[in-house]
Amino acid sequence: MRALARECGFELAGVARAAPAEDIARYRQWVEAGNAAEMRYLTDHRAPIREDPRHLLPSARSIVCVGKLYQTPWPHSTEFHDEDRAWISRYAWGDDYHDVLRRGMEQLAARMALLAGPFEWKICVDTAPLLERSYARLAGLGWIGKNTCLINQQGGSWFFLGELLVSLDLPPDAPPPDRCGTCRRCIDACPTVALVPHSTGFTLDSRLCISYFTIEQRGAVAEEMRAGIGAHLFGCDICQDVCPWNRRAPMTGDAAFAPRHFAPSLAEMAALTEGEFRAMYRGTPVTRARYAGFLRNVAIAMGNRALREFRAPLEKLAASDDSVVAEHARWALARCRSALY
Ligand code: B12
Ligand code: SF4
Ligand code: SF4
């Protein structure tokens, strides 16, 4: 099965039982503590579905968990100091991973059927109500680091997860040991202190996370959180950039993840029309922010960089019909002015 997965483009693969989620209590506690912020898809009627993968495929007996590397030979956000440019996080540089992984898993299911005969299956990538990291850990793909990412000893953490729920009984793998040890680089590097202590280690408070603000949050970002966002335009890589397990992380061989845009000019981004935004980021994860959210993020990044040349583009954004964009641009203009005079 692992060899088949590799042929289908997955560097990592393993099997977990399609049994009720061991970590569900942890999930409930996380949600009850408010850590899901406004991500309703984590708290609404879909929340109980996460308790058991058989809610997604009643005949499921096993979960084939796969990992696909997306690391490319380009700098880390922690090495990036170009003042008039902003950061798009690594996972969003190329094609949208949902489609790439889905295609690979369809191939995997077809190849497995040639060997095992017909069986029922269902593909999950990110959006399904399934605790992906929990099952991937049980399938031996890695341990859950203090940055809450799944980390593989050889592969680091720059990989996406996907799951093929199957009605076949496959022998399960075993979870690897936790290899974070006494390290706490991610905790110390997080600019917004979003990795917070938890009874069994650390957890992520989305209400403080740059990735949440720039990708998931709709509407205004609380003023006191804006400075910590720095020049992040979409997502955040810091807690993975500093992780020692990513120092020698292997590169992806898949051209789908070759960078299209990773450090765009802020002035150019502020001037994009909606049509240009769509055309530029079509087929990449960046479209999730939507045009208004993207411009809001541009305004925050400009306010944090506070360069003289940002005044004109910010004045234009301050006249936007979108009240959130306009308010963020006014906030950024005030910062540019106070930095100049
Ligand atoms: C909501 C979400 C977010 C939210 C919240 C993140 C979070 N940490 O929960 C936000 C928007 C902040 C986010 C950010 C990112 N995300 Co995201 N996200 C998700 C999503 C849709 C759900 C995650 C979830 O259920 N969170 C709730 C918490 C409680 O769950 P959890 O952190 O996974 O923890 C569970 C287990 O890991 C386990 N557990 C946790 N700690 C420990 C410790 C021990 C010792 C044990 C035994 C178990 C355990 O218990 C928890 C179950 O309750 C998943 C896809 C999915 N369906 O799972 C992708 C997913 C987790 N994201 C992913 C990615 C790539 C990212 C970003 C890197 C994107 C970016 N560059 O900005 C960042 C990383 C930020 C970070 N440090 O986590 C990948 C992670 C791949 C990997 N190698 O880990 C996933 C799996 C998507 C995918 N299919 O590839 N994400
Ligand atoms: S993604 Fe960024 S803001 Fe979120 S926990 Fe990691 S370092 Fe902190
Ligand atoms: S930086 Fe250190 S503590 Fe954080 S996930 Fe990596 S190894 Fe674990």
Short mmCIF file of C-alpha atoms and ligand atoms in Angstrom, two decimals:
data_model
loop_
_atom_site.label_atom_id
_atom_site.label_comp_id
_atom_site.label_asym_id
_atom_site.label_seq_id
_atom_site.Cartn_x
_atom_site.Cartn_y
_atom_site.Cartn_z
CA MET A 1 0.00 0.00 0.00
CA ARG A 2 2.88 2.36 0.84
CA ALA A 3 4.52 1.57 -2.50
CA LEU A 4 1.25 2.26 -4.30
CA ALA A 5 0.87 5.54 -2.43
CA ARG A 6 4.37 6.56 -3.49
CA GLU A 7 3.52 5.79 -7.13
CA CYS A 8 0.53 8.12 -6.71
CA GLY A 9 2.71 10.97 -5.44
CA PHE A 10 2.55 10.52 -1.66
CA GLU A 11 5.89 10.43 0.13
CA LEU A 12 4.20 9.39 3.39
CA ALA A 13 1.52 6.77 3.94
CA GLY A 14 0.23 4.61 6.76
CA VAL A 15 -2.89 2.98 8.09
CA ALA A 16 -5.08 3.73 11.11
CA ARG A 17 -8.21 1.92 12.26
CA ALA A 18 -11.49 3.60 11.29
CA ALA A 19 -12.44 3.74 14.97
CA PRO A 20 -13.83 6.57 17.14
CA ALA A 21 -11.34 9.42 17.47
CA GLU A 22 -9.12 8.92 20.53
CA ASP A 23 -8.49 12.66 20.74
CA ILE A 24 -12.09 13.81 20.62
CA ALA A 25 -12.10 14.95 24.27
CA ARG A 26 -9.13 17.16 23.45
CA TYR A 27 -11.03 18.58 20.50
CA ARG A 28 -14.16 19.32 22.58
CA GLN A 29 -12.09 21.00 25.26
CA TRP A 30 -10.33 23.10 22.59
CA VAL A 31 -13.63 24.24 21.12
CA GLU A 32 -15.21 24.91 24.55
CA ALA A 33 -12.25 27.09 25.50
CA GLY A 34 -13.06 29.30 22.48
CA ASN A 35 -9.92 28.32 20.55
CA ALA A 36 -11.87 27.80 17.32
CA ALA A 37 -12.58 31.56 17.19
CA GLU A 38 -15.21 32.17 14.49
CA MET A 39 -14.53 29.02 12.42
CA ARG A 40 -18.09 27.77 12.57
CA TYR A 41 -17.34 24.69 10.51
CA LEU A 42 -15.46 23.43 13.59
CA THR A 43 -18.27 24.10 16.07
CA ASP A 44 -21.63 23.66 14.25
CA HIS A 45 -23.56 20.46 13.40
CA ARG A 46 -20.38 19.07 11.78
CA ALA A 47 -18.55 18.91 15.14
CA PRO A 48 -20.08 15.57 16.29
CA ILE A 49 -19.25 13.97 12.92
CA ARG A 50 -15.59 14.20 13.97
CA GLU A 51 -16.22 11.65 16.71
CA ASP A 52 -16.19 8.69 14.36
CA PRO A 53 -14.98 8.39 10.73
CA ARG A 54 -17.84 5.93 10.12
CA HIS A 55 -20.16 8.95 10.15
CA LEU A 56 -18.47 9.81 6.86
CA LEU A 57 -18.38 6.26 5.42
CA PRO A 58 -20.46 3.75 7.42
CA SER A 59 -18.61 0.75 5.94
CA ALA A 60 -15.15 2.19 6.77
CA ARG A 61 -12.77 -0.28 8.48
CA SER A 62 -9.43 1.46 7.88
CA ILE A 63 -8.06 4.91 7.09
CA VAL A 64 -5.18 5.15 4.65
CA CYS A 65 -3.47 8.38 5.71
CA VAL A 66 -1.20 10.02 3.16
CA GLY A 67 1.21 12.94 3.29
CA LYS A 68 2.41 15.01 0.34
CA LEU A 69 5.46 17.27 0.62
CA TYR A 70 5.17 20.87 -0.54
CA GLN A 71 8.55 22.31 0.47
CA THR A 72 10.31 24.17 -2.37
CA PRO A 73 13.86 25.59 -2.42
CA TRP A 74 12.90 29.16 -1.58
CA PRO A 75 13.62 31.24 1.53
CA HIS A 76 11.86 30.98 4.85
CA SER A 77 9.75 33.81 6.19
CA THR A 78 12.25 34.21 9.00
CA GLU A 79 14.95 35.02 6.38
CA PHE A 80 12.80 37.51 4.52
CA HIS A 81 13.25 41.21 5.21
CA ASP A 82 12.20 42.95 2.00
CA GLU A 83 10.40 46.03 3.31
CA ASP A 84 8.08 46.72 0.40
CA ARG A 85 6.98 43.13 -0.05
CA ALA A 86 4.65 40.89 1.92
CA TRP A 87 4.71 37.19 2.81
CA ILE A 88 2.40 34.53 1.46
CA SER A 89 2.81 31.29 3.32
CA ARG A 90 4.59 28.41 1.70
CA TYR A 91 1.60 26.13 1.45
CA ALA A 92 -0.19 28.65 -0.82
CA TRP A 93 2.58 29.32 -3.37
CA GLY A 94 1.44 26.77 -5.93
CA ASP A 95 -1.71 24.90 -6.97
CA ASP A 96 -4.47 24.38 -4.46
CA TYR A 97 -3.52 21.20 -2.60
CA HIS A 98 -7.10 20.00 -2.19
CA ASP A 99 -7.34 19.16 -5.89
CA VAL A 100 -3.78 17.80 -6.14
CA LEU A 101 -4.26 15.39 -3.21
CA ARG A 102 -7.73 14.35 -4.31
CA ARG A 103 -6.40 13.35 -7.76
CA GLY A 104 -3.59 11.31 -6.18
CA MET A 105 -5.99 9.53 -3.83
CA GLU A 106 -8.39 8.68 -6.65
CA GLN A 107 -5.47 6.99 -8.40
CA LEU A 108 -4.52 5.22 -5.18
CA ALA A 109 -8.07 3.88 -4.71
CA ALA A 110 -8.10 2.61 -8.31
CA ARG A 111 -4.72 0.87 -7.91
CA MET A 112 -5.75 -0.68 -4.60
CA ALA A 113 -8.93 -2.02 -6.24
CA LEU A 114 -6.81 -3.79 -8.88
CA LEU A 115 -5.14 -5.74 -6.06
CA ALA A 116 -7.92 -6.05 -3.50
CA GLY A 117 -11.02 -6.18 -5.67
CA PRO A 118 -13.90 -3.72 -5.31
CA PHE A 119 -14.33 -1.89 -2.02
CA GLU A 120 -16.04 1.25 -0.77
CA TRP A 121 -13.99 4.37 -0.24
CA LYS A 122 -14.21 8.05 0.51
CA ILE A 123 -11.59 10.77 0.13
CA CYS A 124 -11.04 13.47 2.77
CA VAL A 125 -8.70 16.44 2.37
CA ASP A 126 -8.83 19.20 4.94
CA THR A 127 -12.50 20.15 4.62
CA ALA A 128 -14.11 16.92 5.87
CA PRO A 129 -15.03 16.84 9.58
CA LEU A 130 -12.22 14.45 10.47
CA LEU A 131 -9.37 14.95 12.95
CA GLU A 132 -6.74 14.55 10.28
CA ARG A 133 -3.64 15.01 12.44
CA SER A 134 -4.95 12.56 15.05
CA TYR A 135 -5.40 9.75 12.52
CA ALA A 136 -2.18 10.58 10.69
CA ARG A 137 -0.32 10.26 14.01
CA LEU A 138 -1.93 6.88 14.66
CA ALA A 139 -1.01 5.82 11.11
CA GLY A 140 2.65 6.51 11.95
CA LEU A 141 3.09 9.60 9.75
CA GLY A 142 4.50 11.70 12.55
CA TRP A 143 4.05 13.13 16.02
CA ILE A 144 2.13 16.26 16.94
CA GLY A 145 4.67 18.97 17.71
CA LYS A 146 4.33 21.80 20.19
CA ASN A 147 3.43 23.97 17.18
CA THR A 148 0.48 21.51 16.74
CA CYS A 149 1.74 20.44 13.30
CA LEU A 150 2.31 16.82 12.41
CA ILE A 151 6.07 16.29 12.11
CA ASN A 152 7.82 13.40 10.44
CA GLN A 153 11.34 12.54 11.55
CA GLN A 154 12.70 12.47 7.97
CA GLY A 155 10.11 14.63 6.24
CA GLY A 156 9.73 17.58 8.63
CA SER A 157 6.29 19.23 8.65
CA TRP A 158 5.99 20.79 5.19
CA PHE A 159 3.43 18.27 3.99
CA PHE A 160 -0.31 18.14 3.47
CA LEU A 161 -2.53 15.41 4.79
CA GLY A 162 -5.20 13.39 3.06
CA GLU A 163 -7.19 10.31 4.04
CA LEU A 164 -8.75 7.49 2.10
CA LEU A 165 -11.46 5.87 4.21
CA VAL A 166 -11.79 2.27 3.00
CA SER A 167 -14.08 -0.66 3.75
CA LEU A 168 -11.00 -2.95 3.72
CA ASP A 169 -9.44 -4.34 6.87
CA LEU A 170 -5.79 -3.30 6.64
CA PRO A 171 -3.18 -3.87 9.36
CA PRO A 172 -2.75 -0.59 11.28
CA ASP A 173 0.59 1.14 11.82
CA ALA A 174 1.87 2.44 15.18
CA PRO A 175 2.35 6.10 16.17
CA PRO A 176 5.96 7.30 16.46
CA PRO A 177 7.35 8.81 19.67
CA ASP A 178 7.19 12.54 20.35
CA ARG A 179 10.54 14.06 19.36
CA CYS A 180 10.07 17.67 20.47
CA GLY A 181 11.87 16.98 23.74
CA THR A 182 12.77 20.15 25.61
CA CYS A 183 12.80 22.32 22.48
CA ARG A 184 10.41 25.30 22.50
CA ARG A 185 11.60 27.32 19.51
CA CYS A 186 8.15 27.54 17.95
CA ILE A 187 6.60 28.77 21.20
CA ASP A 188 9.24 31.48 21.59
CA ALA A 189 9.18 32.54 17.92
CA CYS A 190 5.41 32.98 17.55
CA PRO A 191 4.98 36.77 17.30
CA THR A 192 1.44 36.73 18.66
CA VAL A 193 1.98 34.11 21.41
CA ALA A 194 -0.69 31.89 19.88
CA LEU A 195 0.83 28.61 21.09
CA VAL A 196 -0.50 28.40 24.60
CA PRO A 197 0.04 25.93 27.46
CA HIS A 198 -2.40 23.07 27.72
CA SER A 199 -2.74 20.29 30.32
CA THR A 200 -0.73 17.89 28.12
CA GLY A 201 1.63 20.32 26.43
CA PHE A 202 0.70 23.14 24.06
CA THR A 203 -2.24 24.03 21.89
CA LEU A 204 -3.05 26.72 19.36
CA ASP A 205 -5.40 29.55 20.21
CA SER A 206 -6.81 30.62 16.84
CA ARG A 207 -7.93 33.93 18.36
CA LEU A 208 -4.23 34.87 18.44
CA CYS A 209 -2.92 33.17 15.30
CA ILE A 210 -1.78 35.11 12.21
CA SER A 211 -2.79 32.21 10.01
CA TYR A 212 -6.34 32.49 11.35
CA PHE A 213 -6.49 36.28 10.96
CA THR A 214 -5.21 36.34 7.42
CA ILE A 215 -6.98 33.25 6.02
CA GLU A 216 -10.09 32.49 8.01
CA GLN A 217 -11.25 35.62 9.76
CA ARG A 218 -13.89 37.63 7.96
CA GLY A 219 -14.50 41.29 8.81
CA ALA A 220 -12.30 43.48 10.97
CA VAL A 221 -9.18 42.26 12.76
CA ALA A 222 -9.04 43.59 16.32
CA GLU A 223 -6.76 46.63 16.41
CA GLU A 224 -4.56 45.27 19.18
CA MET A 225 -3.77 42.18 17.05
CA ARG A 226 -2.73 44.03 13.87
CA ALA A 227 0.86 44.91 14.80
CA GLY A 228 1.73 41.24 15.48
CA ILE A 229 0.67 40.27 11.95
CA GLY A 230 3.72 42.03 10.49
CA ALA A 231 3.92 41.65 6.71
CA HIS A 232 1.92 38.39 6.53
CA LEU A 233 -0.50 38.62 3.66
CA PHE A 234 -1.84 35.09 3.75
CA GLY A 235 -1.06 32.41 6.35
CA CYS A 236 1.99 32.15 8.59
CA ASP A 237 5.03 29.85 8.51
CA ILE A 238 7.04 31.03 11.49
CA CYS A 239 6.40 28.14 13.90
CA GLN A 240 7.49 25.72 11.16
CA ASP A 241 10.35 27.84 9.80
CA VAL A 242 12.11 27.69 13.18
CA CYS A 243 11.51 24.00 13.79
CA PRO A 244 14.79 22.04 13.76
CA TRP A 245 13.03 19.09 12.11
CA ASN A 246 12.51 21.28 9.04
CA ARG A 247 16.21 22.16 8.70
CA ARG A 248 16.84 19.33 6.28
CA ALA A 249 13.25 18.79 5.20
CA PRO A 250 13.08 17.25 1.72
CA MET A 251 11.74 19.16 -1.28
CA THR A 252 8.62 18.24 -3.17
CA GLY A 253 9.09 16.70 -6.60
CA ASP A 254 5.66 17.86 -7.71
CA ALA A 255 5.64 20.79 -10.11
CA ALA A 256 2.10 21.63 -8.89
CA PHE A 257 3.65 23.27 -5.82
CA ALA A 258 6.27 25.32 -7.67
CA PRO A 259 5.96 28.91 -6.43
CA ARG A 260 3.80 31.29 -8.44
CA HIS A 261 3.74 34.25 -6.03
CA PHE A 262 5.39 34.19 -2.64
CA ALA A 263 6.54 37.70 -1.80
CA PRO A 264 4.46 40.13 -3.85
CA SER A 265 4.99 43.87 -3.84
CA LEU A 266 2.54 45.50 -1.41
CA ALA A 267 1.96 48.52 -3.64
CA GLU A 268 1.11 46.21 -6.55
CA MET A 269 -1.25 44.16 -4.39
CA ALA A 270 -3.04 47.29 -3.14
CA ALA A 271 -3.71 48.31 -6.75
CA LEU A 272 -5.24 44.97 -7.87
CA THR A 273 -8.81 45.09 -9.12
CA GLU A 274 -11.05 42.21 -8.11
CA GLY A 275 -10.66 40.69 -11.57
CA GLU A 276 -6.87 40.97 -11.42
CA PHE A 277 -6.83 39.43 -7.92
CA ARG A 278 -8.88 36.47 -9.17
CA ALA A 279 -6.70 36.02 -12.24
CA MET A 280 -3.44 36.26 -10.31
CA TYR A 281 -4.39 33.76 -7.59
CA ARG A 282 -6.76 31.49 -9.53
CA GLY A 283 -6.24 27.85 -8.55
CA THR A 284 -4.14 28.69 -5.46
CA PRO A 285 -5.32 28.63 -1.81
CA VAL A 286 -5.01 32.45 -1.62
CA THR A 287 -8.50 32.95 -3.09
CA ARG A 288 -9.88 31.70 0.26
CA ALA A 289 -9.17 35.13 1.75
CA ARG A 290 -11.51 36.67 -0.87
CA TYR A 291 -10.79 40.02 -2.46
CA ALA A 292 -11.94 42.19 0.46
CA GLY A 293 -10.09 40.05 3.00
CA PHE A 294 -6.95 40.20 0.86
CA LEU A 295 -7.08 44.03 0.65
CA ARG A 296 -7.67 44.18 4.41
CA ASN A 297 -4.52 42.09 4.85
CA VAL A 298 -2.60 44.34 2.42
CA ALA A 299 -3.63 47.37 4.50
CA ILE A 300 -2.48 45.73 7.75
CA ALA A 301 0.88 44.77 6.23
CA MET A 302 1.34 48.30 4.83
CA GLY A 303 0.50 49.81 8.22
CA ASN A 304 3.09 47.59 9.85
CA ARG A 305 5.78 48.43 7.29
CA ALA A 306 4.80 52.14 7.45
CA LEU A 307 6.72 53.24 4.35
CA ARG A 308 6.28 56.73 2.86
CA GLU A 309 5.43 55.29 -0.57
CA PHE A 310 2.45 53.42 0.90
CA ARG A 311 0.56 56.64 1.58
CA ALA A 312 -0.92 57.04 -1.91
CA PRO A 313 -2.11 53.40 -2.29
CA LEU A 314 -3.51 53.49 1.24
CA GLU A 315 -5.43 56.68 0.53
CA LYS A 316 -7.05 54.86 -2.39
CA LEU A 317 -7.93 51.89 -0.19
CA ALA A 318 -9.32 54.26 2.46
CA ALA A 319 -11.88 55.37 -0.12
CA SER A 320 -12.97 51.75 -0.75
CA ASP A 321 -16.70 50.90 -0.75
CA ASP A 322 -15.89 48.06 1.61
CA SER A 323 -16.05 49.54 5.10
CA VAL A 324 -13.63 47.00 6.57
CA VAL A 325 -10.98 47.66 3.90
CA ALA A 326 -11.49 51.42 4.30
CA GLU A 327 -11.15 51.29 8.10
CA HIS A 328 -7.99 49.15 7.97
CA ALA A 329 -6.50 51.52 5.39
CA ARG A 330 -7.22 54.52 7.66
CA TRP A 331 -5.55 52.69 10.53
CA ALA A 332 -2.52 51.96 8.32
CA LEU A 333 -2.35 55.58 7.10
CA ALA A 334 -2.27 56.80 10.69
CA ARG A 335 0.67 54.48 11.35
CA CYS A 336 2.49 55.65 8.22
CA ARG A 337 1.98 59.27 9.29
CA SER A 338 3.15 58.75 12.84
CA ALA A 339 6.22 56.91 11.55
CA LEU A 340 7.08 59.81 9.22
CA TYR A 341 6.47 62.93 11.24
C1 B12 B 1 -8.89 24.65 11.53
C2 B12 B 1 -7.54 24.45 10.89
C3 B12 B 1 -6.61 25.47 11.04
C4 B12 B 1 -6.80 26.61 12.03
C5 B12 B 1 -6.51 26.08 13.47
C6 B12 B 1 -5.18 25.31 13.54
C7 B12 B 1 -5.07 24.31 14.68
N1 B12 B 1 -3.85 24.08 15.14
O1 B12 B 1 -6.07 23.71 15.09
C8 B12 B 1 -5.78 27.65 11.49
C9 B12 B 1 -6.48 28.57 10.51
C10 B12 B 1 -5.08 28.50 12.54
C11 B12 B 1 -4.83 26.74 10.72
C12 B12 B 1 -3.53 27.08 10.43
C13 B12 B 1 -2.66 26.27 9.72
N2 B12 B 1 -2.96 25.15 9.06
CO1 B12 B 1 -4.63 24.27 9.25
N3 B12 B 1 -6.17 23.12 9.47
C14 B12 B 1 -7.25 23.27 10.17
C15 B12 B 1 -8.15 22.01 10.03
C16 B12 B 1 -9.24 22.31 8.99
C17 B12 B 1 -8.79 21.52 11.33
C18 B12 B 1 -7.79 21.43 12.50
C19 B12 B 1 -8.47 21.13 13.78
O2 B12 B 1 -9.32 20.25 13.88
N4 B12 B 1 -8.12 21.89 14.82
C20 B12 B 1 -8.61 21.65 16.14
C21 B12 B 1 -7.45 21.16 16.99
C22 B12 B 1 -7.92 20.76 18.39
O3 B12 B 1 -7.02 20.00 16.30
P1 B12 B 1 -5.48 19.67 16.03
O4 B12 B 1 -4.62 20.84 16.22
O5 B12 B 1 -5.36 18.91 14.75
O6 B12 B 1 -5.25 18.71 17.26
C23 B12 B 1 -5.84 17.39 17.30
C24 B12 B 1 -4.78 16.31 17.23
O7 B12 B 1 -3.66 16.78 16.56
C25 B12 B 1 -4.58 15.88 18.66
N5 B12 B 1 -3.45 16.47 19.38
C26 B12 B 1 -3.11 17.76 19.45
N6 B12 B 1 -2.04 17.90 20.25
C27 B12 B 1 -1.70 16.67 20.67
C28 B12 B 1 -0.66 16.26 21.49
C29 B12 B 1 -0.54 14.89 21.77
C30 B12 B 1 0.56 14.46 22.66
C31 B12 B 1 -1.46 13.96 21.22
C32 B12 B 1 -1.36 12.54 21.53
C33 B12 B 1 -2.49 14.41 20.39
C34 B12 B 1 -2.60 15.75 20.13
O8 B12 B 1 -5.73 16.25 19.37
C35 B12 B 1 -6.48 17.19 18.64
C36 B12 B 1 -7.86 16.62 18.46
O9 B12 B 1 -8.75 17.24 19.27
C37 B12 B 1 -7.10 20.96 9.51
C38 B12 B 1 -7.69 19.87 8.59
C39 B12 B 1 -8.47 18.82 9.38
N7 B12 B 1 -9.63 18.47 8.91
O10 B12 B 1 -8.00 18.35 10.41
C40 B12 B 1 -6.05 21.85 8.78
C41 B12 B 1 -4.57 21.43 8.89
C42 B12 B 1 -4.31 21.07 10.32
N8 B12 B 1 -3.83 22.69 8.55
C43 B12 B 1 -2.77 22.51 7.90
C44 B12 B 1 -1.86 23.55 7.57
C45 B12 B 1 -0.85 23.25 6.50
C46 B12 B 1 -1.94 24.79 8.23
C47 B12 B 1 -0.90 25.92 8.21
C48 B12 B 1 0.54 25.45 8.12
C49 B12 B 1 -1.22 26.91 7.06
C50 B12 B 1 -0.37 28.16 7.11
N9 B12 B 1 0.87 28.12 6.64
O11 B12 B 1 -0.82 29.20 7.54
C51 B12 B 1 -1.20 26.62 9.55
C52 B12 B 1 -0.41 25.98 10.70
C53 B12 B 1 -0.71 26.61 12.02
C54 B12 B 1 -0.47 25.63 13.16
N10 B12 B 1 0.61 25.84 13.90
O12 B12 B 1 -1.27 24.71 13.33
C55 B12 B 1 -2.50 21.04 7.62
C56 B12 B 1 -1.42 20.54 8.60
C57 B12 B 1 -0.43 19.55 8.03
C58 B12 B 1 0.57 19.13 9.09
N11 B12 B 1 1.72 18.66 8.63
O13 B12 B 1 0.34 19.22 10.28
C59 B12 B 1 -3.95 20.41 7.86
C60 B12 B 1 -3.93 18.99 8.41
C61 B12 B 1 -4.65 20.46 6.48
C62 B12 B 1 -4.19 19.36 5.54
N12 B12 B 1 -5.08 18.49 5.10
O14 B12 B 1 -3.03 19.25 5.18
N13 B12 B 1 -5.43 25.55 10.40
S1 SF4 B 2 1.10 30.04 12.47
FE1 SF4 B 2 2.24 31.90 13.09
S2 SF4 B 2 0.86 32.98 14.52
FE2 SF4 B 2 0.05 30.88 14.26
S3 SF4 B 2 0.99 29.72 15.96
FE3 SF4 B 2 2.39 29.51 14.22
S4 SF4 B 2 3.88 31.20 14.46
FE4 SF4 B 2 2.13 31.66 15.75
S1 SF4 B 3 10.20 23.94 17.12
FE1 SF4 B 3 10.82 22.45 18.67
S2 SF4 B 3 9.06 22.34 20.10
FE2 SF4 B 3 8.34 23.33 18.22
S3 SF4 B 3 7.49 21.68 17.01
FE3 SF4 B 3 9.62 21.91 16.34
S4 SF4 B 3 10.79 20.46 17.64
FE4 SF4 B 3 8.76 20.72 18.58
#
